[in-house]
Coordinates of C-alpha atoms and ligand atoms in Angstrom, one line a residue:
M1 CA 172.3 52.1 -37.6
N2 CA 175.7 52.9 -36.1
M3 CA 178.5 54.4 -38.1
L4 CA 180.3 51.2 -38.7
S5 CA 177.4 49.2 -40.1
D6 CA 176.5 52.3 -42.2
A7 CA 180.0 52.4 -43.7
A8 CA 179.9 48.6 -44.2
A9 CA 176.6 48.8 -45.9
E10 CA 177.8 51.5 -48.2
K11 CA 181.0 49.6 -49.1
A12 CA 178.8 46.5 -49.9
L13 CA 176.6 48.5 -52.0
V14 CA 179.3 50.1 -54.0
K15 CA 180.9 46.6 -54.5
K16 CA 177.6 45.3 -55.7
M17 CA 177.1 48.3 -58.1
N18 CA 180.5 47.7 -59.5
E19 CA 179.9 43.9 -59.9
V20 CA 176.6 43.9 -61.5
N21 CA 176.0 45.1 -65.0
Y22 CA 173.8 48.1 -64.3
K23 CA 172.3 50.2 -67.0
M24 CA 170.9 52.8 -64.5
V25 CA 171.7 53.4 -60.9
G26 CA 169.8 55.5 -58.3
K27 CA 171.8 56.3 -55.2
D28 CA 170.4 58.0 -52.1
V29 CA 167.5 59.1 -54.1
S30 CA 165.0 61.3 -52.3
V31 CA 162.0 63.2 -53.7
Y32 CA 160.0 66.0 -52.2
Y33 CA 156.7 67.4 -53.4
G34 CA 156.9 70.8 -51.6
E35 CA 157.2 70.0 -47.9
K36 CA 156.1 66.4 -48.3
R37 CA 158.9 63.9 -48.7
A38 CA 157.8 60.9 -51.0
L39 CA 161.1 58.9 -51.2
F40 CA 163.8 58.3 -48.6
D41 CA 167.4 57.7 -49.8
V42 CA 166.5 54.9 -52.2
N43 CA 169.4 52.9 -53.6
L44 CA 168.3 50.8 -56.6
G45 CA 169.9 49.7 -59.8
V46 CA 168.3 48.8 -63.1
R47 CA 170.1 45.9 -64.9
N48 CA 170.7 45.4 -68.6
N49 CA 168.3 43.2 -70.4
T50 CA 166.2 42.7 -67.3
V51 CA 162.7 43.4 -66.3
T52 CA 162.6 45.1 -62.9
A53 CA 159.2 45.3 -61.2
L54 CA 158.4 48.0 -58.6
I55 CA 155.8 46.8 -56.2
G56 CA 154.3 48.0 -53.0
P57 CA 151.0 49.5 -51.6
S58 CA 149.5 52.6 -53.3
G59 CA 151.2 55.8 -52.4
C60 CA 154.6 54.1 -51.6
G61 CA 156.5 56.0 -54.2
K62 CA 156.7 53.6 -57.2
S63 CA 155.7 56.1 -59.8
T64 CA 157.8 58.8 -58.2
F65 CA 160.9 56.6 -58.4
L66 CA 160.1 55.7 -61.9
R67 CA 159.8 59.3 -62.9
C68 CA 163.2 60.1 -61.5
L69 CA 164.7 57.7 -64.1
N70 CA 163.8 60.0 -67.1
R71 CA 163.3 63.2 -65.1
M72 CA 159.7 63.4 -65.6
N73 CA 159.4 64.8 -62.0
D74 CA 161.0 67.9 -63.6
T75 CA 157.6 68.6 -65.1
I76 CA 155.8 68.6 -61.8
Q77 CA 155.6 72.0 -60.1
G78 CA 157.3 71.9 -56.6
A79 CA 159.0 68.5 -57.0
K80 CA 162.5 68.2 -55.9
V81 CA 164.9 65.3 -56.6
T82 CA 168.2 64.8 -54.5
G83 CA 170.7 62.0 -54.7
L84 CA 172.5 60.6 -57.7
L85 CA 170.9 58.9 -60.8
T86 CA 173.0 57.7 -63.5
L87 CA 172.6 56.1 -67.1
D88 CA 175.7 54.2 -68.2
S89 CA 177.6 55.8 -65.2
K90 CA 176.6 59.4 -66.3
D91 CA 174.6 61.6 -64.1
I92 CA 171.3 62.3 -65.7
Y93 CA 170.8 65.4 -63.7
D94 CA 174.0 67.1 -64.8
P95 CA 173.4 70.5 -66.2
D96 CA 174.7 69.5 -69.6
I97 CA 172.2 66.6 -70.1
D98 CA 169.7 67.2 -72.9
V99 CA 166.4 66.2 -71.3
V100 CA 164.7 65.6 -74.6
E101 CA 167.5 63.3 -75.7
L102 CA 167.4 61.6 -72.2
R103 CA 163.7 60.8 -72.5
A104 CA 164.3 59.3 -76.0
R105 CA 166.9 57.0 -74.3
V106 CA 164.8 56.3 -71.3
G107 CA 161.2 56.0 -72.8
M108 CA 158.0 55.9 -71.0
V109 CA 154.6 54.1 -71.3
F110 CA 151.8 55.4 -69.1
Q111 CA 148.9 53.9 -67.2
K112 CA 146.3 55.1 -69.6
P113 CA 147.1 54.6 -73.3
N114 CA 147.8 58.1 -74.7
P115 CA 148.2 58.0 -78.4
F116 CA 148.2 61.5 -80.1
P117 CA 145.0 62.3 -81.9
K118 CA 146.8 61.6 -85.2
S119 CA 147.1 58.7 -87.6
I120 CA 148.7 55.5 -86.5
Y121 CA 151.7 56.1 -88.8
E122 CA 152.1 59.7 -87.4
N123 CA 152.0 58.5 -83.7
V124 CA 155.1 56.3 -84.5
A125 CA 156.9 58.6 -86.9
Y126 CA 156.8 61.7 -84.8
G127 CA 159.6 60.8 -82.5
P128 CA 162.0 59.6 -85.1
R129 CA 161.3 62.7 -87.1
I130 CA 162.0 65.3 -84.4
H131 CA 165.1 63.3 -83.5
G132 CA 166.3 63.3 -87.1
L133 CA 166.5 59.5 -87.1
A134 CA 165.4 59.0 -90.8
R135 CA 167.0 60.5 -93.9
S136 CA 164.2 59.8 -96.2
K137 CA 160.4 59.1 -96.3
A138 CA 161.4 55.4 -97.1
E139 CA 163.7 55.2 -94.0
L140 CA 161.0 56.7 -92.0
D141 CA 158.4 54.1 -93.4
Q142 CA 161.0 51.4 -92.4
I143 CA 161.3 52.7 -88.7
V144 CA 157.5 52.9 -88.4
E145 CA 157.1 49.3 -89.8
A146 CA 159.9 47.9 -87.6
S147 CA 158.6 49.6 -84.4
L148 CA 155.1 48.4 -85.0
Q149 CA 156.5 44.8 -85.6
K150 CA 158.4 45.0 -82.3
A151 CA 155.3 46.1 -80.5
G152 CA 153.3 43.2 -82.0
L153 CA 150.8 45.5 -83.8
W154 CA 151.9 45.4 -87.4
S155 CA 149.8 42.8 -88.7
E156 CA 146.7 44.4 -87.2
V157 CA 147.3 47.9 -88.5
K158 CA 149.3 47.6 -91.6
D159 CA 146.3 48.3 -93.9
R160 CA 145.1 51.3 -92.0
L161 CA 148.2 53.3 -91.0
Q162 CA 146.4 56.5 -92.0
E163 CA 143.5 55.9 -89.6
S164 CA 143.4 57.7 -86.2
G165 CA 145.4 56.0 -83.4
T166 CA 142.7 56.9 -81.0
G167 CA 140.3 54.6 -83.0
L168 CA 142.1 51.5 -81.9
S169 CA 141.0 49.3 -79.0
G170 CA 142.5 50.0 -75.6
G171 CA 145.1 47.1 -75.9
Q172 CA 146.1 48.2 -79.4
Q173 CA 146.4 51.8 -78.3
Q174 CA 148.9 50.6 -75.5
R175 CA 150.8 48.7 -78.1
L176 CA 150.8 51.8 -80.3
C177 CA 152.3 53.7 -77.3
I178 CA 155.0 51.0 -76.9
A179 CA 155.7 51.2 -80.7
R180 CA 156.0 55.1 -80.2
A181 CA 158.5 54.6 -77.4
V182 CA 160.5 51.9 -79.3
A183 CA 160.6 54.1 -82.4
V184 CA 163.3 56.4 -81.0
S185 CA 165.5 53.4 -80.2
P186 CA 165.4 53.7 -76.4
E187 CA 167.8 51.9 -74.1
V188 CA 165.4 51.8 -71.1
I189 CA 161.6 51.6 -71.1
L190 CA 159.7 52.7 -68.2
M191 CA 156.1 51.5 -67.8
D192 CA 153.7 52.7 -65.0
E193 CA 151.0 50.2 -64.5
P194 CA 150.7 49.8 -68.3
C195 CA 148.0 47.2 -68.2
S196 CA 145.7 48.7 -65.5
A197 CA 143.3 50.0 -68.2
L198 CA 143.4 46.7 -70.2
D199 CA 141.2 43.6 -70.3
P200 CA 142.9 40.2 -69.5
I201 CA 143.6 39.3 -73.1
A202 CA 145.1 42.7 -74.0
T203 CA 147.1 42.4 -70.8
A204 CA 148.4 39.0 -71.7
R205 CA 149.5 40.4 -75.0
V206 CA 151.4 43.3 -73.5
E207 CA 153.0 40.9 -71.0
E208 CA 154.2 38.7 -73.8
L209 CA 155.6 41.8 -75.5
I210 CA 157.5 42.9 -72.4
H211 CA 159.0 39.4 -72.4
E212 CA 160.1 39.8 -76.0
L213 CA 161.4 43.4 -75.5
R214 CA 163.7 42.4 -72.7
A215 CA 166.1 40.9 -75.2
N216 CA 167.0 44.4 -76.4
Y217 CA 166.0 46.8 -73.6
S218 CA 166.1 47.3 -69.9
I219 CA 162.6 47.5 -68.6
V220 CA 161.2 48.9 -65.4
I221 CA 157.6 48.3 -64.7
V222 CA 155.4 49.5 -61.9
T223 CA 152.6 47.2 -61.1
H224 CA 150.0 46.7 -58.4
S225 CA 149.5 43.1 -59.6
M226 CA 151.9 40.8 -57.9
Q227 CA 150.9 38.1 -60.3
Q228 CA 152.0 40.4 -63.0
A229 CA 155.3 41.2 -61.3
A230 CA 156.0 37.4 -60.9
R231 CA 155.1 36.7 -64.5
V232 CA 157.1 39.4 -66.3
S233 CA 160.1 40.3 -64.0
Q234 CA 163.4 38.8 -63.2
R235 CA 164.1 41.5 -60.4
T236 CA 161.6 42.9 -58.0
A237 CA 161.9 45.9 -55.7
M238 CA 159.5 46.4 -52.8
F239 CA 158.6 49.9 -51.7
H240 CA 156.8 50.9 -48.4
L241 CA 156.0 54.5 -47.3
G242 CA 158.7 55.9 -49.5
N243 CA 161.5 53.5 -48.6
L244 CA 162.8 50.8 -50.7
V245 CA 162.3 47.7 -48.4
E246 CA 164.4 45.2 -50.4
E247 CA 165.2 44.3 -54.0
D248 CA 166.0 40.8 -55.1
D249 CA 165.5 38.0 -57.7
T250 CA 161.8 37.9 -58.4
D251 CA 161.6 34.2 -57.6
K252 CA 163.2 34.8 -54.3
M253 CA 161.0 37.8 -53.5
F254 CA 157.8 35.8 -54.0
T255 CA 158.9 32.6 -52.2
N256 CA 161.4 33.7 -49.5
P257 CA 161.4 37.5 -49.0
S258 CA 163.9 38.8 -46.5
D259 CA 161.7 41.5 -45.0
Q260 CA 158.5 41.0 -43.0
R261 CA 156.8 43.9 -44.9
T262 CA 157.4 42.2 -48.2
Q263 CA 155.9 39.0 -46.8
D264 CA 153.0 40.8 -45.4
Y265 CA 152.4 42.5 -48.8
I266 CA 152.6 39.5 -50.9
M267 CA 150.4 37.5 -48.5
G268 CA 147.9 40.3 -48.9
R269 CA 147.9 41.5 -45.5
F270 CA 148.0 45.2 -46.5
G271 CA 147.8 47.5 -49.6
Ligands
ADP1 N1 152.4 65.5 -58.1 C1 152.4 65.2 -56.8 N2 152.2 66.3 -55.9 C2 152.2 66.0 -54.5 N3 152.2 64.8 -54.0 C3 152.4 63.7 -54.8 C4 152.5 63.9 -56.1 N4 152.6 62.7 -56.9 C5 152.7 61.8 -55.8 N5 152.5 62.4 -54.6 C6 152.6 61.8 -53.2 O1 153.8 61.1 -53.1 C7 153.6 59.8 -52.6 C8 154.1 58.7 -53.5 O2 153.2 58.7 -54.6 P1 153.4 57.8 -55.9 O3 154.8 57.8 -56.3 O4 152.4 58.3 -56.9 O5 153.0 56.4 -55.3 P2 152.6 55.0 -56.0 O6 153.0 55.1 -57.5 O7 153.4 53.9 -55.3 O8 151.1 54.8 -55.8 C9 152.1 59.8 -52.2 O9 152.0 60.1 -50.9 C10 151.5 60.8 -53.1 O10 150.4 61.3 -52.6
MG2 MG1 151.8 55.1 -59.2

């Protein structure tokens, strides 16, 4: 790219960033694992009340980008993040950011359901308790119930809140993990292939839930299933070899993508 088009592209990007109601923005985000570079100057925004799907072949950097959004890469030895990442226009890598608080605002649900080996109640109550969100037992009970309601699990577990979370089915465990994320009133929920360990019925239930959660949260979901991306998201970002190939309305991405690599990927030609 020559200087002129570089500057023009930058100007267009800044214009777009200012126009769209972004909850989070990544600008020129690169990630290195030791010597290996895993992301190359990614520019991607996360919109309010929108599900954004990250797609692309295995190893293209989807999880790496997702982890930048709540600084989970900080926990990986040798990982280095450069560029700018903001939440409500504030730099989340600023030294005065409290990472524990950031991760409450930007919650995460992992590939494999990972409830604590504690009761269903405790799994949900833990976060609100450490963040001091309840002033009494009654208030905490209220948060636990509301969170399980939002995760679509309440009716299935209300009579056995003291039983272990690990005794639930896989799909129920994943919804418990969603309840746990929701319990601390996050603003953004990151999901890294949340259905890959679930059967089709449990997957459908979680997808339905994602649809409902969008009313109140910004959601970013990594998925290797293009059908899933098409079903649950309004925006889709395609990654390839650590680069963001393109990002667009999901409908457009799956019917008329701008980039040949996206076309090849959704046609199943690679990955
Ligand atoms: N903890 C890590 N240490 C070293 N390399 C990693 C680590 N995590 C991911 N990578 C590498 O970074 C690249 C992107 O990985 P990842 O973000 O997991 O891709 P995806 O989620 O799209 O499958 C891959 O080449 C992968 O091997
Ligand atoms: Mg991944």
